[in-house]
Every structure is written in C-alpha cells, then in structure tokens.
C-alpha cells in the first residue's frame, strides 16, 4: 500500500485511536465545535482512509487540506476572451488589482486569484502552492507550465474581506484553442470548480458564439451545476429585440451543454462602470444586477453548507470508486494472463458499472466518466489494487448517515449566529446610496421626497367614484368597496393585500382618503410594480398621521 513518508502512517494512527471507541461511538455521534472543524475531522477519520486505500487521489481529485475547509468563499469567473471578466472584477472591487490587463485580444492568459492582503502585490504560482494557509497547495500537480501562469493578486479591498475571486484565462475560439496552453486547462478548471462556491460564466451579448473549447469547459463543470450562474454581459450594446434573440440563443445552447433539471439562472446587464450605450433596458439591468449582487452577497452565509454539500458529493464518488477498484481486483488472475485480462476488463468497464449500479443501488449519475476512467486504468497495475474492505465503506456510510445530520444542525446554528454576514464594499455599496437604490421613487415609492401626499394628485377623480358608492357617515362598506376594486381585474389575493394596507384604522370600511389610497395602490400594481409589505410613511393619509408629540 503506502510509500514511506506518505500520509498512510498518520491515517493508521487515526484508525487505531478510533477502534477502541467504536462501539460507544454508534450511540453518540462526535461533538464538533464549528462546521469547518467538524468537516476536517470527519474527512480525515472517515473518508480519507477509504480514498487512500483505493487510490482515489490518483484518479479523481487530490486529498483535501485544512485550508480547503477554512477558506473564504471563492467565485470563479469563466468566459471566452473579451467577455469582460477582468472588467467585471474591477467593477465589483471598484479598484484596479495587480496583474490585470484589459484588451480585445486574449490578454489574461493567467489564472489570477484576487484575494485580500494588507499590502498590494503579486505572489507567483510557485510560492502560492507551498503556502499552507492558501487552498492552492494541490495545484502543484499540474506542473510548471501551469504554475508559471498562476498568480495571486493581493490587495486591501473591503469586498475581498469576505470573498476571493478567481480570474481565468480567456477561453479561445476556433483554431487558437488547442495551441500553446501546455497544461490541461479543463482539468485545472475542474479542480477549481470542486472548491469554489460560485462559478460565473460570462458571455458577451454583443457577439455570442460558444467555441468548442468553451463547450468542453462547461462540460468539465458537470456535477457543479448548482454553483453555476450565467452573466450575459455587454447587453447595453444591442437593441431590445436583438437582446431577446441572443438571450434565447444562449439558453438554447446552454441547455444542450448542461443537463440540469432546473434552468440555469442568467443575469443580463452591463457589468462595468461605463455609460450605457443603449439605455432602453436600464431598469431591467438594475433589477438583474441587484439579483446578482444578492446572490454573491449570500455566499459567506452559505459557505458552510456548500462545503458540507461538496464533501457529500465527494464521499459518494469515493464509495463508487472503491466498488469499481475492488471489482477489478476481484476479476484479476493471480498468476497468468494478466495483460489480456486487464484489456478485457477495461473494455467491459461499462458492464462493470452496470453491475455495481444494480448490486448497490447507486444512481448512474454518481459514476465517474467512463472514457476517462478507462484511460486512467491503462496506466495502473490492476493486481496492486485492494479488495473490498467493508469496514472502510461502513465508516463512510456512518458518516453520511449520522455525522452529516449533526453537522447540518450546526450549520443552521452558525447561520443564525452570523445573520448579517454579507459581502460589503465596492459596487455592493453603490446601489444603496441616495435615490439610486433599486426602484427608488417609482411604484409605491413614488412621491417619497415630496411634501404633498402623492395620492392627493388623483384624489378628485377617486372622490367622484367614492360618492357613487353610497358612503354612510363618510365611509363606504367593505362590500361596496369590493364591487369597485374588483373592476381592476386584479386577483383577490392582491386586492386583499391592498385592502390590508389601505384600511388603516382596521374598521372594515374605507373613508375617502383610505379609498383614494386603495386606488393609488391598485394603480401601482397595474403599472407593474410590487406592493410594499407595510405602508411606507409617505403614503399614510394626512388625517391618519400621528401628530408629533
């Protein structure tokens, strides 16, 4: 099994220290201080031994390190060149970062990890992969060709206090694709995809073509669809009708590449600080940007859950891998005909998959890519593989069945203790300032800065209707108001909400001001705006306002 100096010795020490407590352990699951502490311990004690026994790291993904569990949420940006990846980061940070170059030709030909640091500067790849505090140590497996194209840009920026961003080389189109990379680009992206919290695919609305390399990259992100969001950038450069077509074409091509039951969320906008070329869709872009910012801002809150999720995915793959490796071992002859048998087994790997699927009730989606696995097996001596060791699998099952549930509870607790953990600074603060918050002064917010009650403008018109509804003592009954309000054709649920906002003294009737307010809210809704949860103070009818003490 283990070469001297590998982590085998440490794993067996862990194993022996667990054996004594094994029976007691079944009754009371481990107690953990924090989620990331719990994940680390579980990984090392339950999953790592299985991974090492069946050489998981040589086939799928290097062992996880402490930094993988402790790190800030990371956002990975992927896109063809000149889709605006670097400008997008600049837009979020509102600051240049070291090493950035922007231009129409392929400029960013490096992976740049943009991270928080007290002093601005660049750290080269070779130094990054030996820093135990950074989650990049295992990237050294991709060799020098890659490390020479990997840097970390550090700078003191408030946005980076809660997230890190990874800028990737522009994906090339057409013939430029295969040439000159010198390392396995898709494999590096896959490595990052496993470890980041959000993958943002950028497309250029102005020239949407998805090159083969890009399709290949998107396929390499398979199994991480839940992390993918799409940004259709530079959408201000084309007319609305064209934008609709481009959006449709994008959804169509993505649907063919990414097979998910849910539609991938696409945000449309212009993510840089230049004036909009065609400002017709400003409102749409504002709303989309708000949504995208909310999505990114929620990452620190959901980071623990994401790590837990990724560990479960990994454990499921490791189990399947163990079944595959041990089945191959079982079939191998001990003495003669090894080479022929090996060929035969590799060719019939698909049937072996099918058998494992049936025997252990495993869903086909959990299996590693067949072709890739066949290629990797060529390089291995199948006789050196290990037979099935149920104890290792049981401890992973135990982890999935019991410990993970414990950690889920802890995740919820940690979330409630840190409710306000959101990304701040940079562009995230821009939309909160003055009247430029989303939808300020529109819809229910109309008239927010005015001294006059905004409803008063149309009140004479509403009053005329009011007096046809035979008011008694200056009020119309609910039944009579209803007859009038349903003429708006709004659904009852909406009208009920409007009634709740407008009947301020809750007497089940409306006076002339309340009636005017109800009609104003109907108008807001008919114009396509949302209703407020509670009545904003500027809409409060003058005769219901509290006189300041």
mmCIF file of C-alpha atoms in Angstrom, residues 301-530:
data_model
loop_
_atom_site.group_PDB
_atom_site.id
_atom_site.type_symbol
_atom_site.label_atom_id
_atom_site.label_comp_id
_atom_site.label_asym_id
_atom_site.label_seq_id
_atom_site.Cartn_x
_atom_site.Cartn_y
_atom_site.Cartn_z
ATOM 1 C CA UNK A 301 -23.681 32.840 4.771
ATOM 2 C CA UNK A 302 -23.981 29.645 2.752
ATOM 3 C CA UNK A 303 -20.290 28.738 2.708
ATOM 4 C CA UNK A 304 -20.515 26.063 5.394
ATOM 5 C CA UNK A 305 -23.449 24.419 3.683
ATOM 6 C CA UNK A 306 -21.561 24.423 0.367
ATOM 7 C CA UNK A 307 -18.546 22.714 1.952
ATOM 8 C CA UNK A 308 -20.806 20.119 3.515
ATOM 9 C CA UNK A 309 -22.515 19.558 0.188
ATOM 10 C CA UNK A 310 -19.208 19.120 -1.614
ATOM 11 C CA UNK A 311 -17.985 16.650 0.994
ATOM 12 C CA UNK A 312 -21.129 14.542 0.492
ATOM 13 C CA UNK A 313 -20.602 14.562 -3.297
ATOM 14 C CA UNK A 314 -17.005 13.522 -2.772
ATOM 15 C CA UNK A 315 -17.925 10.739 -0.360
ATOM 16 C CA UNK A 316 -20.417 9.322 -2.847
ATOM 17 C CA UNK A 317 -17.842 9.312 -5.619
ATOM 18 C CA UNK A 318 -15.247 7.742 -3.313
ATOM 19 C CA UNK A 319 -17.664 4.909 -2.475
ATOM 20 C CA UNK A 320 -18.403 4.190 -6.133
ATOM 21 C CA UNK A 321 -14.682 4.347 -6.859
ATOM 22 C CA UNK A 322 -13.991 1.790 -4.114
ATOM 23 C CA UNK A 323 -16.549 -0.589 -5.624
ATOM 24 C CA UNK A 324 -15.023 -0.188 -9.094
ATOM 25 C CA UNK A 325 -11.426 -0.749 -7.964
ATOM 26 C CA UNK A 326 -12.274 -3.752 -5.791
ATOM 27 C CA UNK A 327 -14.370 -5.382 -8.567
ATOM 28 C CA UNK A 328 -11.422 -5.053 -10.949
ATOM 29 C CA UNK A 329 -9.108 -6.575 -8.356
ATOM 30 C CA UNK A 330 -11.502 -9.489 -7.822
ATOM 31 C CA UNK A 331 -11.529 -10.318 -11.548
ATOM 32 C CA UNK A 332 -7.745 -10.273 -11.999
ATOM 33 C CA UNK A 333 -5.976 -13.669 -12.217
ATOM 34 C CA UNK A 334 -3.212 -14.039 -9.656
ATOM 35 C CA UNK A 335 -0.718 -15.719 -11.962
ATOM 36 C CA UNK A 336 -1.185 -15.976 -15.724
ATOM 37 C CA UNK A 337 -2.772 -13.890 -18.458
ATOM 38 C CA UNK A 338 -2.727 -10.593 -16.547
ATOM 39 C CA UNK A 339 -2.248 -8.298 -19.540
ATOM 40 C CA UNK A 340 -5.049 -9.803 -21.617
ATOM 41 C CA UNK A 341 -7.409 -9.848 -18.685
ATOM 42 C CA UNK A 342 -6.608 -6.196 -17.968
ATOM 43 C CA UNK A 343 -7.505 -5.209 -21.553
ATOM 44 C CA UNK A 344 -10.698 -7.194 -21.382
ATOM 45 C CA UNK A 345 -11.729 -5.651 -18.050
ATOM 46 C CA UNK A 346 -11.051 -2.113 -19.207
ATOM 47 C CA UNK A 347 -13.120 -2.701 -22.338
ATOM 48 C CA UNK A 348 -16.026 -4.084 -20.360
ATOM 49 C CA UNK A 349 -15.902 -1.352 -17.709
ATOM 50 C CA UNK A 350 -19.363 -0.176 -18.767
ATOM 51 C CA UNK A 351 -20.839 -3.556 -17.842
ATOM 52 C CA UNK A 352 -18.993 -3.475 -14.522
ATOM 53 C CA UNK A 353 -20.580 -0.072 -13.864
ATOM 54 C CA UNK A 354 -23.997 -1.553 -14.598
ATOM 55 C CA UNK A 355 -23.452 -4.434 -12.212
ATOM 56 C CA UNK A 356 -22.287 -2.168 -9.378
ATOM 57 C CA UNK A 357 -25.252 0.107 -10.028
ATOM 58 C CA UNK A 358 -27.697 -2.787 -9.588
ATOM 59 C CA UNK A 359 -25.937 -4.518 -6.691
ATOM 60 C CA UNK A 360 -25.503 -1.448 -4.540
ATOM 61 C CA UNK A 361 -28.459 0.663 -5.746
ATOM 62 C CA UNK A 362 -26.257 3.523 -6.901
ATOM 63 C CA UNK A 363 -27.615 6.131 -9.272
ATOM 64 C CA UNK A 364 -25.821 6.269 -12.660
ATOM 65 C CA UNK A 365 -25.071 9.969 -12.103
ATOM 66 C CA UNK A 366 -22.666 9.080 -9.290
ATOM 67 C CA UNK A 367 -20.253 7.184 -11.551
ATOM 68 C CA UNK A 368 -17.057 8.754 -12.859
ATOM 69 C CA UNK A 369 -16.791 9.427 -16.593
ATOM 70 C CA UNK A 370 -16.382 6.055 -18.323
ATOM 71 C CA UNK A 371 -13.931 7.061 -21.056
ATOM 72 C CA UNK A 372 -11.701 8.965 -18.680
ATOM 73 C CA UNK A 373 -11.663 6.109 -16.198
ATOM 74 C CA UNK A 374 -10.714 3.642 -18.965
ATOM 75 C CA UNK A 375 -7.809 5.864 -19.992
ATOM 76 C CA UNK A 376 -6.556 6.182 -16.426
ATOM 77 C CA UNK A 377 -6.747 2.451 -15.775
ATOM 78 C CA UNK A 378 -4.344 1.771 -18.670
ATOM 79 C CA UNK A 379 -1.546 3.227 -16.571
ATOM 80 C CA UNK A 380 -2.228 1.130 -13.462
ATOM 81 C CA UNK A 381 -1.279 -2.372 -12.419
ATOM 82 C CA UNK A 382 -4.687 -3.785 -11.536
ATOM 83 C CA UNK A 383 -3.094 -6.523 -9.417
ATOM 84 C CA UNK A 384 -1.881 -3.934 -6.966
ATOM 85 C CA UNK A 385 -5.443 -2.816 -6.299
ATOM 86 C CA UNK A 386 -7.083 -3.579 -2.960
ATOM 87 C CA UNK A 387 -10.019 -5.973 -2.471
ATOM 88 C CA UNK A 388 -13.289 -4.765 -0.937
ATOM 89 C CA UNK A 389 -12.869 -3.791 2.697
ATOM 90 C CA UNK A 390 -16.338 -3.296 4.113
ATOM 91 C CA UNK A 391 -15.126 -1.602 7.276
ATOM 92 C CA UNK A 392 -13.852 1.405 5.308
ATOM 93 C CA UNK A 393 -17.123 1.698 3.409
ATOM 94 C CA UNK A 394 -19.147 1.325 6.596
ATOM 95 C CA UNK A 395 -17.380 4.226 8.222
ATOM 96 C CA UNK A 396 -18.181 6.433 5.204
ATOM 97 C CA UNK A 397 -21.818 5.277 5.332
ATOM 98 C CA UNK A 398 -21.859 6.019 9.028
ATOM 99 C CA UNK A 399 -20.528 9.496 8.280
ATOM 100 C CA UNK A 400 -23.214 10.104 5.648
ATOM 101 C CA UNK A 401 -25.997 8.705 7.830
ATOM 102 C CA UNK A 402 -25.178 10.212 11.224
ATOM 103 C CA UNK A 403 -22.388 12.766 11.386
ATOM 104 C CA UNK A 404 -23.600 14.806 8.436
ATOM 105 C CA UNK A 405 -27.002 15.215 10.108
ATOM 106 C CA UNK A 406 -25.247 16.501 13.241
ATOM 107 C CA UNK A 407 -23.306 18.984 11.162
ATOM 108 C CA UNK A 408 -26.479 20.176 9.413
ATOM 109 C CA UNK A 409 -27.823 21.274 12.792
ATOM 110 C CA UNK A 410 -24.570 23.108 13.443
ATOM 111 C CA UNK A 411 -24.729 24.760 10.008
ATOM 112 C CA UNK A 412 -28.159 26.175 10.870
ATOM 113 C CA UNK A 413 -26.880 27.413 14.237
ATOM 114 C CA UNK A 414 -23.861 29.089 12.681
ATOM 115 C CA UNK A 415 -26.115 30.764 10.109
ATOM 116 C CA UNK A 416 -28.361 32.238 12.801
ATOM 117 C CA UNK A 417 -25.375 33.451 14.819
ATOM 118 C CA UNK A 418 -23.998 35.324 11.817
ATOM 119 C CA UNK A 419 -27.090 36.605 10.054
ATOM 120 C CA UNK A 420 -25.530 39.782 8.745
ATOM 121 C CA UNK A 421 -22.528 38.189 7.132
ATOM 122 C CA UNK A 422 -22.743 39.693 3.654
ATOM 123 C CA UNK A 423 -20.213 40.945 1.164
ATOM 124 C CA UNK A 424 -19.682 44.702 1.568
ATOM 125 C CA UNK A 425 -17.738 47.428 -0.184
ATOM 126 C CA UNK A 426 -17.019 48.124 -3.841
ATOM 127 C CA UNK A 427 -20.002 48.019 -6.175
ATOM 128 C CA UNK A 428 -22.098 46.330 -3.477
ATOM 129 C CA UNK A 429 -22.415 49.671 -1.691
ATOM 130 C CA UNK A 430 -23.104 51.750 -4.796
ATOM 131 C CA UNK A 431 -26.747 50.855 -5.140
ATOM 132 C CA UNK A 432 -27.571 51.722 -1.540
ATOM 133 C CA UNK A 433 -26.741 55.386 -1.902
ATOM 134 C CA UNK A 434 -29.323 58.166 -2.114
ATOM 135 C CA UNK A 435 -32.064 57.838 -4.676
ATOM 136 C CA UNK A 436 -30.211 55.162 -6.660
ATOM 137 C CA UNK A 437 -31.447 52.203 -4.681
ATOM 138 C CA UNK A 438 -33.381 49.838 -6.874
ATOM 139 C CA UNK A 439 -36.756 51.287 -7.838
ATOM 140 C CA UNK A 440 -36.378 54.413 -5.744
ATOM 141 C CA UNK A 441 -39.163 56.938 -6.375
ATOM 142 C CA UNK A 442 -41.103 54.514 -8.557
ATOM 143 C CA UNK A 443 -44.223 52.499 -7.854
ATOM 144 C CA UNK A 444 -45.088 52.564 -4.155
ATOM 145 C CA UNK A 445 -42.007 54.746 -3.634
ATOM 146 C CA UNK A 446 -43.382 57.491 -5.861
ATOM 147 C CA UNK A 447 -43.639 60.804 -4.032
ATOM 148 C CA UNK A 448 -41.241 59.721 -1.303
ATOM 149 C CA UNK A 449 -39.380 63.047 -1.332
ATOM 150 C CA UNK A 450 -42.425 65.293 -1.729
ATOM 151 C CA UNK A 451 -44.120 67.360 0.927
ATOM 152 C CA UNK A 452 -47.568 66.798 -0.582
ATOM 153 C CA UNK A 453 -49.333 63.454 -0.173
ATOM 154 C CA UNK A 454 -48.768 61.879 -3.594
ATOM 155 C CA UNK A 455 -52.270 60.332 -3.638
ATOM 156 C CA UNK A 456 -53.804 63.807 -3.467
ATOM 157 C CA UNK A 457 -52.991 64.390 -7.159
ATOM 158 C CA UNK A 458 -55.626 61.946 -8.361
ATOM 159 C CA UNK A 459 -57.893 62.180 -5.332
ATOM 160 C CA UNK A 460 -60.601 64.324 -7.045
ATOM 161 C CA UNK A 461 -61.082 61.502 -9.575
ATOM 162 C CA UNK A 462 -61.224 58.844 -6.835
ATOM 163 C CA UNK A 463 -63.639 61.000 -4.811
ATOM 164 C CA UNK A 464 -66.164 61.031 -7.659
ATOM 165 C CA UNK A 465 -66.263 57.229 -7.581
ATOM 166 C CA UNK A 466 -66.311 57.253 -3.772
ATOM 167 C CA UNK A 467 -69.549 59.246 -3.635
ATOM 168 C CA UNK A 468 -71.305 56.901 -6.078
ATOM 169 C CA UNK A 469 -70.755 54.038 -3.586
ATOM 170 C CA UNK A 470 -73.289 55.487 -1.110
ATOM 171 C CA UNK A 471 -70.983 56.230 1.825
ATOM 172 C CA UNK A 472 -72.526 56.294 5.323
ATOM 173 C CA UNK A 473 -71.007 58.769 7.801
ATOM 174 C CA UNK A 474 -68.198 59.404 5.294
ATOM 175 C CA UNK A 475 -67.271 55.724 4.846
ATOM 176 C CA UNK A 476 -68.033 53.030 2.278
ATOM 177 C CA UNK A 477 -68.629 49.449 3.390
ATOM 178 C CA UNK A 478 -66.291 46.601 2.511
ATOM 179 C CA UNK A 479 -68.873 45.050 0.186
ATOM 180 C CA UNK A 480 -69.352 48.280 -1.770
ATOM 181 C CA UNK A 481 -65.611 48.985 -1.968
ATOM 182 C CA UNK A 482 -65.070 45.435 -3.183
ATOM 183 C CA UNK A 483 -67.508 45.871 -6.106
ATOM 184 C CA UNK A 484 -65.437 48.821 -7.261
ATOM 185 C CA UNK A 485 -61.990 47.321 -6.571
ATOM 186 C CA UNK A 486 -62.607 44.075 -8.499
ATOM 187 C CA UNK A 487 -63.083 46.158 -11.653
ATOM 188 C CA UNK A 488 -59.281 46.403 -11.716
ATOM 189 C CA UNK A 489 -59.307 42.648 -12.596
ATOM 190 C CA UNK A 490 -56.505 42.096 -10.073
ATOM 191 C CA UNK A 491 -56.616 38.702 -8.304
ATOM 192 C CA UNK A 492 -58.294 38.566 -4.877
ATOM 193 C CA UNK A 493 -55.028 37.822 -3.125
ATOM 194 C CA UNK A 494 -53.595 41.111 -4.383
ATOM 195 C CA UNK A 495 -56.773 43.076 -3.629
ATOM 196 C CA UNK A 496 -56.774 41.585 -0.130
ATOM 197 C CA UNK A 497 -53.251 42.846 0.393
ATOM 198 C CA UNK A 498 -54.227 46.289 -0.903
ATOM 199 C CA UNK A 499 -57.223 46.329 1.444
ATOM 200 C CA UNK A 500 -54.963 45.468 4.396
ATOM 201 C CA UNK A 501 -52.621 48.348 3.522
ATOM 202 C CA UNK A 502 -55.439 50.837 2.889
ATOM 203 C CA UNK A 503 -57.813 50.109 5.790
ATOM 204 C CA UNK A 504 -55.518 51.845 8.224
ATOM 205 C CA UNK A 505 -57.816 52.012 11.233
ATOM 206 C CA UNK A 506 -58.913 48.400 10.616
ATOM 207 C CA UNK A 507 -62.627 49.187 10.912
ATOM 208 C CA UNK A 508 -63.603 47.168 7.848
ATOM 209 C CA UNK A 509 -64.665 50.313 5.967
ATOM 210 C CA UNK A 510 -62.825 52.959 3.933
ATOM 211 C CA UNK A 511 -63.123 56.725 4.309
ATOM 212 C CA UNK A 512 -62.409 58.953 1.296
ATOM 213 C CA UNK A 513 -58.653 59.108 1.966
ATOM 214 C CA UNK A 514 -58.330 55.356 2.553
ATOM 215 C CA UNK A 515 -60.364 54.732 -0.600
ATOM 216 C CA UNK A 516 -58.092 57.034 -2.615
ATOM 217 C CA UNK A 517 -55.062 55.211 -1.174
ATOM 218 C CA UNK A 518 -56.525 51.817 -2.165
ATOM 219 C CA UNK A 519 -56.974 53.090 -5.724
ATOM 220 C CA UNK A 520 -53.460 54.513 -5.768
ATOM 221 C CA UNK A 521 -52.067 51.094 -4.729
ATOM 222 C CA UNK A 522 -54.165 49.409 -7.433
ATOM 223 C CA UNK A 523 -52.597 51.796 -9.946
ATOM 224 C CA UNK A 524 -49.086 50.989 -8.629
ATOM 225 C CA UNK A 525 -49.778 47.292 -9.079
ATOM 226 C CA UNK A 526 -51.317 47.721 -12.545
ATOM 227 C CA UNK A 527 -48.226 49.614 -13.639
ATOM 228 C CA UNK A 528 -46.206 46.522 -12.844
ATOM 229 C CA UNK A 529 -44.609 47.487 -9.532
ATOM 230 C CA UNK A 530 -44.513 45.417 -6.357
#
